[in-house]
CSV table of C-alpha atoms in Angstrom, one decimal:
chain,number,residue,atom,x,y,z
A,1,MET,CA,0.0,0.0,0.0
A,2,VAL,CA,1.3,3.4,-0.9
A,3,ARG,CA,2.1,5.6,2.1
A,4,TRP,CA,0.8,8.9,0.8
A,5,GLY,CA,2.4,11.0,3.6
A,6,ARG,CA,5.9,10.2,2.3
A,7,VAL,CA,4.8,10.5,-1.3
A,8,THR,CA,3.3,13.8,-0.6
A,9,GLY,CA,6.5,14.9,1.0
A,10,PHE,CA,8.4,13.9,-2.1
A,11,LEU,CA,5.9,15.8,-4.3
A,12,LEU,CA,6.1,18.9,-2.2
A,13,ILE,CA,9.9,19.0,-2.4
A,14,VAL,CA,9.8,18.5,-6.2
A,15,VAL,CA,7.0,21.1,-6.7
A,16,LEU,CA,8.8,23.6,-4.5
A,17,THR,CA,12.1,23.0,-6.3
A,18,PHE,CA,10.8,23.4,-9.8
A,19,THR,CA,8.5,26.3,-8.8
A,20,THR,CA,11.5,28.2,-7.4
A,21,ILE,CA,13.5,27.4,-10.5
A,22,GLY,CA,10.7,28.4,-12.8
A,23,LEU,CA,10.0,31.7,-11.1
A,24,THR,CA,13.5,32.9,-10.5
A,25,THR,CA,15.7,31.5,-13.3
A,26,ASP,CA,15.2,34.5,-15.5
A,27,ASN,CA,16.4,36.9,-12.7
A,28,VAL,CA,19.3,34.6,-12.0
A,29,LEU,CA,20.4,34.6,-15.6
A,30,GLU,CA,20.1,38.3,-15.8
A,31,ASP,CA,22.4,38.7,-12.8
A,32,VAL,CA,25.1,36.4,-14.2
A,33,ILE,CA,28.1,38.5,-15.1
A,34,LEU,CA,29.6,37.4,-18.4
A,35,GLY,CA,33.3,37.5,-19.1
A,36,LEU,CA,34.8,39.1,-22.1
A,37,ASP,CA,35.2,35.8,-23.9
A,38,LEU,CA,31.4,35.5,-23.8
A,39,LYS,CA,30.4,39.2,-24.0
A,40,GLY,CA,33.3,40.5,-26.0
A,41,GLY,CA,35.8,43.1,-24.7
A,42,PHE,CA,39.4,43.9,-24.2
A,43,GLU,CA,42.1,42.3,-22.1
A,44,ILE,CA,45.5,43.8,-21.3
A,45,LEU,CA,48.5,42.7,-19.2
A,46,TYR,CA,50.8,45.3,-17.8
A,47,GLN,CA,54.4,45.0,-16.6
A,48,VAL,CA,54.6,47.3,-13.6
A,49,ASN,CA,57.9,49.2,-13.4
A,50,PRO,CA,58.8,51.5,-10.5
A,51,LEU,CA,59.3,55.2,-10.9
A,52,GLU,CA,62.8,56.6,-10.6
A,53,GLY,CA,64.1,56.1,-7.1
A,54,GLU,CA,61.2,53.9,-6.0
A,55,THR,CA,60.6,50.2,-5.6
A,56,ILE,CA,57.6,48.0,-6.3
A,57,THR,CA,55.9,46.8,-3.0
A,58,PRO,CA,52.6,45.1,-2.4
A,59,GLU,CA,51.2,48.5,-1.2
A,60,THR,CA,52.3,50.1,-4.5
A,61,MET,CA,50.5,47.4,-6.4
A,62,LYS,CA,47.3,47.9,-4.4
A,63,ASN,CA,47.5,51.7,-4.9
A,64,THR,CA,48.0,51.1,-8.7
A,65,VAL,CA,44.9,48.8,-8.8
A,66,SER,CA,42.9,51.5,-7.0
A,67,ALA,CA,44.0,54.2,-9.4
A,68,LEU,CA,43.2,51.9,-12.4
A,69,GLU,CA,39.7,51.2,-10.9
A,70,ARG,CA,39.0,54.9,-10.7
A,71,ARG,CA,40.1,55.3,-14.3
A,72,ILE,CA,38.0,52.4,-15.6
A,73,SER,CA,34.9,54.0,-14.0
A,74,VAL,CA,35.5,56.8,-16.5
A,75,ILE,CA,34.7,54.6,-19.4
A,76,GLY,CA,31.6,53.2,-17.7
A,77,VAL,CA,32.7,49.6,-17.0
A,78,ALA,CA,30.8,48.5,-14.0
A,79,GLU,CA,32.5,45.1,-13.3
A,80,PRO,CA,36.1,45.2,-14.4
A,81,GLU,CA,38.4,42.4,-13.6
A,82,ILE,CA,41.7,43.6,-12.2
A,83,GLN,CA,44.1,41.0,-10.9
A,84,ILE,CA,47.6,41.3,-9.6
A,85,GLU,CA,49.8,38.5,-11.1
A,86,GLY,CA,53.0,37.7,-9.3
A,87,LYS,CA,54.9,40.6,-7.9
A,88,ASP,CA,54.9,43.1,-10.8
A,89,ARG,CA,52.1,42.4,-13.2
A,90,ILE,CA,48.5,43.5,-13.5
A,91,ARG,CA,45.9,41.9,-15.8
A,92,ILE,CA,42.8,43.9,-16.7
A,93,LYS,CA,39.7,42.5,-18.4
A,94,LEU,CA,37.1,44.9,-19.6
A,95,ALA,CA,34.0,43.1,-20.8
A,96,GLY,CA,31.9,45.2,-23.2
A,97,VAL,CA,34.7,47.6,-24.1
A,98,PHE,CA,35.7,47.6,-27.8
A,99,ASP,CA,37.5,51.0,-28.1
A,100,GLN,CA,41.0,49.7,-27.4
A,101,ASP,CA,42.8,53.0,-28.1
A,102,LYS,CA,40.6,54.9,-25.6
A,103,ALA,CA,41.1,52.1,-23.0
A,104,ARG,CA,44.8,52.1,-23.5
A,105,LYS,CA,45.0,55.9,-23.2
A,106,LEU,CA,43.0,55.9,-20.0
A,107,LEU,CA,44.7,53.0,-18.4
A,108,GLY,CA,48.4,53.3,-19.4
A,109,SER,CA,48.8,57.1,-19.3
A,110,PRO,CA,50.7,58.1,-16.1
A,111,ALA,CA,48.4,61.3,-16.0
A,112,LYS,CA,51.0,63.3,-14.2
A,113,LEU,CA,49.8,66.9,-14.1
A,114,THR,CA,52.5,69.6,-13.7
A,115,PHE,CA,52.6,73.4,-13.8
A,116,ARG,CA,55.9,74.5,-15.3
A,117,ASN,CA,57.7,77.7,-16.2
A,118,MET,CA,59.2,78.2,-19.6
A,119,ASP,CA,62.5,76.7,-18.4
A,120,GLY,CA,60.7,73.5,-17.7
A,121,GLU,CA,61.0,73.8,-13.9
A,122,ILE,CA,58.0,72.2,-12.1
A,123,LEU,CA,56.2,74.7,-10.0
A,124,MET,CA,53.2,72.5,-8.9
A,125,THR,CA,52.0,69.0,-9.5
A,126,GLY,CA,48.7,67.1,-9.5
A,127,LYS,CA,49.3,66.4,-5.8
A,128,ASP,CA,48.5,70.0,-5.2
A,129,LEU,CA,44.9,69.5,-6.4
A,130,VAL,CA,42.0,69.2,-4.0
A,131,GLU,CA,40.6,65.6,-4.0
A,132,ASN,CA,38.1,65.4,-6.9
A,133,GLY,CA,39.0,69.1,-7.5
A,134,ALA,CA,38.9,68.8,-11.3
A,135,GLY,CA,35.5,69.8,-12.9
A,136,ILE,CA,33.9,71.2,-16.0
A,137,GLY,CA,33.4,74.8,-16.9
A,138,TYR,CA,32.9,77.1,-19.8
A,139,ASP,CA,34.8,80.2,-21.0
A,140,GLN,CA,33.2,83.4,-22.3
A,141,LEU,CA,32.7,81.9,-25.7
A,142,ASN,CA,30.9,78.9,-24.1
A,143,GLN,CA,33.8,76.6,-24.9
A,144,PRO,CA,34.3,73.7,-22.5
A,145,LEU,CA,37.3,73.8,-20.2
A,146,VAL,CA,38.6,72.0,-17.1
A,147,THR,CA,38.5,73.8,-13.8
A,148,LEU,CA,41.0,72.9,-11.0
A,149,LYS,CA,40.8,73.6,-7.3
A,150,LEU,CA,44.2,73.8,-5.5
A,151,LYS,CA,44.8,72.7,-1.9
A,152,ASP,CA,47.0,75.7,-1.1
A,153,PRO,CA,45.7,79.0,-2.6
A,154,GLU,CA,48.5,80.9,-1.1
A,155,LYS,CA,51.1,78.8,-2.8
A,156,PHE,CA,49.4,79.3,-6.2
A,157,ALA,CA,49.1,83.0,-5.4
A,158,ASN,CA,52.8,83.3,-4.8
A,159,ILE,CA,53.6,81.4,-8.1
A,160,THR,CA,51.3,83.7,-10.1
A,161,ARG,CA,52.8,86.7,-8.4
A,162,GLN,CA,56.3,85.5,-9.3
A,163,TYR,CA,55.3,84.8,-12.9
A,164,LEU,CA,53.1,87.8,-13.4
A,165,GLU,CA,52.9,88.7,-17.2
A,166,LYS,CA,54.7,85.5,-17.9
A,167,PRO,CA,53.3,82.1,-19.2
A,168,ILE,CA,52.9,79.1,-16.9
A,169,ALA,CA,52.5,75.9,-18.9
A,170,ILE,CA,50.2,73.1,-17.8
A,171,TYR,CA,51.4,69.6,-18.8
A,172,LEU,CA,49.7,66.3,-18.7
A,173,ASP,CA,52.7,63.9,-18.7
A,174,GLU,CA,54.9,65.4,-21.4
A,175,THR,CA,52.1,67.0,-23.4
A,176,MET,CA,51.6,70.7,-22.9
A,177,LEU,CA,47.8,71.3,-22.6
A,178,THR,CA,47.9,75.1,-22.3
A,179,ALA,CA,50.4,77.9,-21.5
A,180,PRO,CA,48.4,80.9,-20.4
A,181,ILE,CA,50.0,84.2,-19.5
A,182,VAL,CA,49.5,85.2,-15.9
A,183,LYS,CA,47.7,88.6,-16.2
A,184,ALA,CA,46.9,88.9,-12.5
A,185,VAL,CA,47.7,87.3,-9.2
A,186,ILE,CA,45.3,84.5,-8.6
A,187,THR,CA,44.3,84.3,-5.0
A,188,GLY,CA,41.3,82.0,-5.1
A,189,GLY,CA,43.2,78.8,-5.6
A,190,GLU,CA,41.5,77.9,-8.9
A,191,ALA,CA,43.0,77.4,-12.3
A,192,THR,CA,41.6,76.3,-15.7
A,193,ILE,CA,42.8,74.2,-18.6
A,194,ASP,CA,41.3,75.4,-21.9
A,195,GLY,CA,41.7,74.0,-25.4
A,196,GLN,CA,39.1,71.2,-24.9
A,197,ARG,CA,37.4,70.5,-28.2
A,198,THR,CA,34.2,68.9,-26.8
A,199,VAL,CA,32.4,68.6,-23.5
A,200,ASP,CA,33.1,64.9,-23.5
A,201,GLU,CA,36.8,65.5,-23.9
A,202,ALA,CA,36.8,67.9,-21.0
A,203,LYS,CA,34.8,65.5,-18.8
A,204,GLU,CA,37.3,62.7,-19.7
A,205,LEU,CA,40.3,64.9,-18.8
A,206,ALA,CA,38.6,66.0,-15.5
A,207,ALA,CA,37.8,62.4,-14.6
A,208,LEU,CA,41.4,61.3,-15.4
A,209,LEU,CA,42.8,64.1,-13.2
A,210,ASN,CA,40.4,63.2,-10.4
A,211,ALA,CA,41.5,59.5,-10.7
A,212,GLY,CA,45.0,60.6,-9.9
A,213,ALA,CA,48.4,59.9,-11.4
A,214,LEU,CA,49.6,56.3,-11.5
A,215,PRO,CA,52.3,55.6,-8.9
A,216,VAL,CA,54.2,53.4,-11.3
A,217,ASP,CA,55.0,53.1,-15.0
A,218,LEU,CA,52.9,50.5,-16.9
A,219,LYS,CA,54.3,48.7,-19.9
A,220,GLU,CA,51.9,46.7,-22.0
A,221,ILE,CA,53.2,43.2,-22.6
A,222,TYR,CA,50.1,41.4,-23.8
A,223,SER,CA,46.6,42.3,-25.1
A,224,ASN,CA,43.7,40.5,-26.5
A,225,SER,CA,40.3,41.5,-27.8
A,226,VAL,CA,37.1,39.6,-28.5
A,227,GLY,CA,34.5,41.1,-30.8
A,228,ALA,CA,30.9,41.4,-29.7
A,229,LYS,CA,29.7,39.0,-32.4
A,230,LEU,CA,32.4,36.4,-31.6
A,231,GLY,CA,31.5,36.6,-27.9
A,232,SER,CA,27.8,36.3,-28.6
A,233,PHE,CA,28.5,33.4,-31.0
A,234,ALA,CA,30.6,31.6,-28.3
A,235,LEU,CA,27.9,32.1,-25.7
A,236,LYS,CA,25.2,30.9,-28.0
A,237,ASN,CA,27.0,27.7,-29.0
A,238,THR,CA,28.2,27.0,-25.5
A,239,VAL,CA,24.7,27.3,-24.0
A,240,LYS,CA,23.4,25.1,-26.9
A,241,ALA,CA,26.0,22.4,-26.2
A,242,GLY,CA,25.3,22.5,-22.5
A,243,ILE,CA,21.6,22.1,-23.0
A,244,ILE,CA,22.0,19.2,-25.5
A,245,GLY,CA,24.5,17.5,-23.2
A,246,THR,CA,22.3,17.9,-20.1
A,247,ILE,CA,19.2,16.5,-21.9
A,248,LEU,CA,21.2,13.5,-23.1
A,249,ILE,CA,22.4,12.9,-19.5
A,250,PHE,CA,18.8,13.1,-18.2
A,251,LEU,CA,17.6,10.7,-20.9
A,252,PHE,CA,20.4,8.2,-20.1
A,253,MET,CA,19.8,8.3,-16.4
A,254,ILE,CA,16.0,7.8,-16.7
A,255,VAL,CA,16.3,5.0,-19.3
A,256,TYR,CA,19.1,3.1,-17.6
A,257,TYR,CA,18.4,3.7,-13.9
A,258,ARG,CA,14.6,4.3,-14.1
A,259,LEU,CA,13.3,5.5,-10.8
A,260,PRO,CA,16.6,6.5,-9.3
A,261,GLY,CA,17.4,8.1,-12.7
A,262,LEU,CA,14.3,10.2,-12.4
A,263,VAL,CA,15.4,11.3,-8.9
A,264,ALA,CA,18.8,12.1,-10.4
A,265,THR,CA,17.3,14.5,-13.0
A,266,ILE,CA,15.5,16.4,-10.2
A,267,THR,CA,18.6,16.8,-8.2
A,268,LEU,CA,20.7,17.7,-11.2
A,269,SER,CA,18.2,20.4,-12.1
A,270,ALA,CA,18.5,21.7,-8.6
A,271,TYR,CA,22.3,21.5,-8.9
A,272,ILE,CA,22.4,23.6,-12.1
A,273,TYR,CA,20.1,26.2,-10.5
A,274,LEU,CA,22.0,26.4,-7.2
A,275,VAL,CA,25.4,26.8,-8.9
A,276,LEU,CA,24.2,29.7,-11.0
A,277,ARG,CA,22.5,31.2,-7.9
A,278,ILE,CA,25.8,31.0,-6.0
A,279,PHE,CA,27.7,32.5,-8.9
A,280,THR,CA,25.4,35.6,-8.8
A,281,TRP,CA,25.7,35.8,-5.0
A,282,MET,CA,29.5,35.7,-5.3
A,283,GLY,CA,29.5,38.2,-8.0
A,284,ALA,CA,31.6,35.8,-10.0
A,285,THR,CA,32.3,36.4,-13.7
A,286,LEU,CA,31.3,33.5,-16.0
A,287,THR,CA,33.8,32.7,-18.7
A,288,LEU,CA,34.3,29.9,-21.2
A,289,PRO,CA,36.6,28.0,-18.8
A,290,GLY,CA,34.1,28.6,-16.1
A,291,ILE,CA,31.3,27.0,-18.2
A,292,ALA,CA,33.7,24.1,-18.9
A,293,ALA,CA,34.1,23.6,-15.1
A,294,PHE,CA,30.4,24.0,-14.6
A,295,ILE,CA,29.7,21.2,-17.1
A,296,LEU,CA,32.5,19.1,-15.6
A,297,GLY,CA,30.7,19.6,-12.3
A,298,ILE,CA,27.5,18.2,-13.8
A,299,GLY,CA,29.6,15.2,-14.8
A,300,MET,CA,30.9,14.8,-11.2
A,301,ALA,CA,27.3,15.0,-9.9
A,302,VAL,CA,26.2,12.3,-12.4
A,303,ASP,CA,29.2,10.2,-11.4
A,304,ALA,CA,28.1,10.4,-7.7
A,305,ASN,CA,24.6,9.3,-8.7
A,306,ILE,CA,25.8,6.4,-10.8
A,307,ILE,CA,28.2,5.2,-8.1
A,308,THR,CA,25.3,5.2,-5.6
A,309,TYR,CA,22.8,3.6,-8.0
A,310,GLU,CA,25.2,0.9,-9.2
A,311,ARG,CA,25.9,0.0,-5.5
A,312,ILE,CA,22.2,-0.2,-4.8
A,313,LYS,CA,21.8,-2.5,-7.8
A,314,ASP,CA,24.6,-4.8,-6.5
A,315,GLU,CA,22.8,-4.9,-3.2
A,316,LEU,CA,19.5,-5.8,-4.8
A,317,ARG,CA,21.2,-8.6,-6.9
A,318,SER,CA,22.6,-10.0,-3.6
A,319,GLY,CA,19.0,-10.6,-2.5
A,320,LYS,CA,18.4,-7.7,-0.1
A,321,THR,CA,15.1,-5.8,0.1
A,322,ILE,CA,14.8,-2.5,-1.7
A,323,LEU,CA,15.0,-0.5,1.5
A,324,SER,CA,18.0,-2.5,2.8
A,325,ALA,CA,19.7,-2.2,-0.6
A,326,LEU,CA,19.1,1.6,-0.6
A,327,ARG,CA,20.6,1.9,2.9
A,328,ALA,CA,23.6,-0.3,2.2
A,329,GLY,CA,24.2,1.1,-1.3
A,330,SER,CA,24.1,4.7,-0.1
A,331,ARG,CA,26.4,4.0,2.9
A,332,ARG,CA,29.0,2.0,1.0
A,333,SER,CA,29.1,4.4,-2.0
A,334,PHE,CA,29.7,7.5,0.2
A,335,GLY,CA,33.4,6.8,0.8
A,336,THR,CA,34.1,6.4,-2.9
A,337,ILE,CA,32.2,9.6,-3.8
A,338,PHE,CA,33.9,11.6,-1.0
A,339,ASP,CA,37.4,10.4,-2.0
A,340,ALA,CA,36.7,11.2,-5.7
A,341,ASN,CA,35.4,14.7,-4.9
A,342,LEU,CA,38.2,15.4,-2.4
A,343,THR,CA,41.0,14.5,-4.9
A,344,THR,CA,39.4,16.7,-7.6
A,345,ILE,CA,39.1,19.6,-5.1
A,346,LEU,CA,42.8,19.2,-4.2
A,347,ALA,CA,43.7,19.3,-7.9
A,348,ALA,CA,41.5,22.4,-8.3
A,349,LEU,CA,43.3,24.1,-5.4
A,350,VAL,CA,46.6,23.4,-7.0
A,351,LEU,CA,45.4,24.9,-10.3
A,352,PHE,CA,44.1,28.0,-8.4
A,353,TYR,CA,47.4,28.5,-6.6
A,354,PHE,CA,49.7,28.2,-9.6
A,355,GLY,CA,47.3,29.2,-12.5
A,356,SER,CA,46.6,32.5,-14.2
A,357,SER,CA,43.3,34.3,-13.9
A,358,ALA,CA,41.5,32.0,-16.4
A,359,ILE,CA,42.7,28.9,-14.7
A,360,GLN,CA,41.9,30.3,-11.3
A,361,GLY,CA,38.3,31.0,-12.5
A,362,PHE,CA,38.1,27.4,-13.8
A,363,ALA,CA,39.3,26.1,-10.4
A,364,ILE,CA,36.9,28.2,-8.4
A,365,THR,CA,34.0,27.2,-10.6
A,366,LEU,CA,35.0,23.6,-10.3
A,367,ILE,CA,35.3,23.6,-6.5
A,368,THR,CA,31.9,25.4,-6.2
A,369,SER,CA,30.3,22.9,-8.6
A,370,ILE,CA,31.7,19.9,-6.7
A,371,LEU,CA,30.6,21.2,-3.3
A,372,VAL,CA,27.1,21.8,-4.6
A,373,SER,CA,27.0,18.5,-6.5
A,374,PHE,CA,28.0,16.7,-3.3
A,375,PHE,CA,25.0,18.3,-1.5
A,376,THR,CA,22.5,17.6,-4.2
A,377,ALA,CA,23.7,14.3,-5.6
A,378,VAL,CA,24.5,12.6,-2.3
A,379,PHE,CA,22.1,14.1,0.3
A,380,GLY,CA,19.4,15.4,-2.1
A,381,SER,CA,19.1,12.1,-4.0
A,382,ARG,CA,19.2,10.1,-0.9
A,383,ILE,CA,16.3,12.0,0.7
A,384,LEU,CA,14.1,11.9,-2.3
A,385,LEU,CA,14.7,8.2,-3.0
A,386,ASN,CA,14.1,7.3,0.7
A,387,LEU,CA,10.8,9.1,0.5
A,388,LEU,CA,9.7,7.1,-2.5
A,389,VAL,CA,10.9,3.7,-1.2
A,390,ARG,CA,9.4,4.3,2.3
A,391,GLY,CA,6.2,5.4,0.5
A,392,ASN,CA,6.1,2.0,-1.2
A,393,VAL,CA,6.6,3.5,-4.6
A,394,GLY,CA,8.7,1.4,-7.0
A,395,THR,CA,8.7,-1.8,-5.0
A,396,LYS,CA,10.0,-4.0,-7.7
A,397,PRO,CA,13.7,-4.4,-8.7
A,398,TRP,CA,12.7,-3.4,-12.3
A,399,TYR,CA,12.3,0.1,-11.2
A,400,TYR,CA,16.0,0.2,-10.3
A,401,GLY,CA,17.2,-1.4,-13.5
A,402,VAL,CA,17.6,-4.9,-12.0
A,403,LYS,CA,16.1,-7.9,-13.7
A,404,GLU,CA,14.5,-10.7,-11.6
A,405,SER,CA,16.7,-13.2,-13.3
A,406,GLU,CA,19.8,-11.4,-12.1
A,407,ILE,CA,18.7,-11.8,-8.5
A,408,SER,CA,17.9,-15.5,-8.8
A,409,GLU,CA,21.3,-16.3,-10.3
A,410,LEU,CA,23.1,-15.2,-7.1
């Protein structure tokens, strides 16, 4: 007789699982951050060299990353990937950025602002600016210009007093932006940079100055770009391959393992959803290597199910009842599954420690996938299968892929 209490429990779990998946999957997919190999974009690797008389330290690298993040915000990239590699390299990935020249100009330019006399002597530098003191203004002809607020108005007043009726040039790195003649002593602590052709150009320069000068010299040693169409093509084909592969796995599990296979498809569906959900919670960026690790995690989850179900079939062939076979099979397969997952996690940790950013992303995705698969494939499948067996559903060995003749032979 069917025990409807346990069957109802099984159905409630299944309905709750698929209702959650159905109602929230679209939001989860929208929250997934795509890497530049899927979205298209620009990647650049810099060799970090110290300025004259300075050395590269971990603090220098952190300050450089902070300056680069402020500059990247100028070009509107919300989720840049900036990673320090080794002691003196920085890798930047900008998904959705296709103007490489503009990106290079913003990232690699030292952006050192200096005020100089005609002999080239530096009178003031960008360090004399008030934090976020660069802004946008307009001259009498309504042409855009950049306004600057200085920390020490008295210092600037003394300079303009000293160079009254003489030009003071304003340089950005080694490019002279303007060289106005001082016509009066400026006491308000404000200066302007004219010569901007458009408002956008003025905004960009102001944002660059506010971001601050780089504390190091960056030398580009590698760059790579992925077009928007190529990224979209890769994403489309990868998702298509993943869907086809998952459907084939589901069909195989149901046809070969029958009732346990049906339970496996439920837990695998939950596994796929949970991994994507965790990715969005972590703010992780999904890349092609990440998808490969994700699909590999599906394989690990299927392996765990197969090991358990084959063990259950062996117990059934030995003549045990279905409930006893389920208990013994689950218990005896646990060690094998645990060891297999543990060794894979150890290998992934080694990849993370020694690998580059793409390899590290693969390793993190793989570890996350294995941990989730261990939860869904081992505990989730066991709970659901127990509810069915204890509810007297699937009471014949056929439902587990075991023939009566195989039992009688033993």
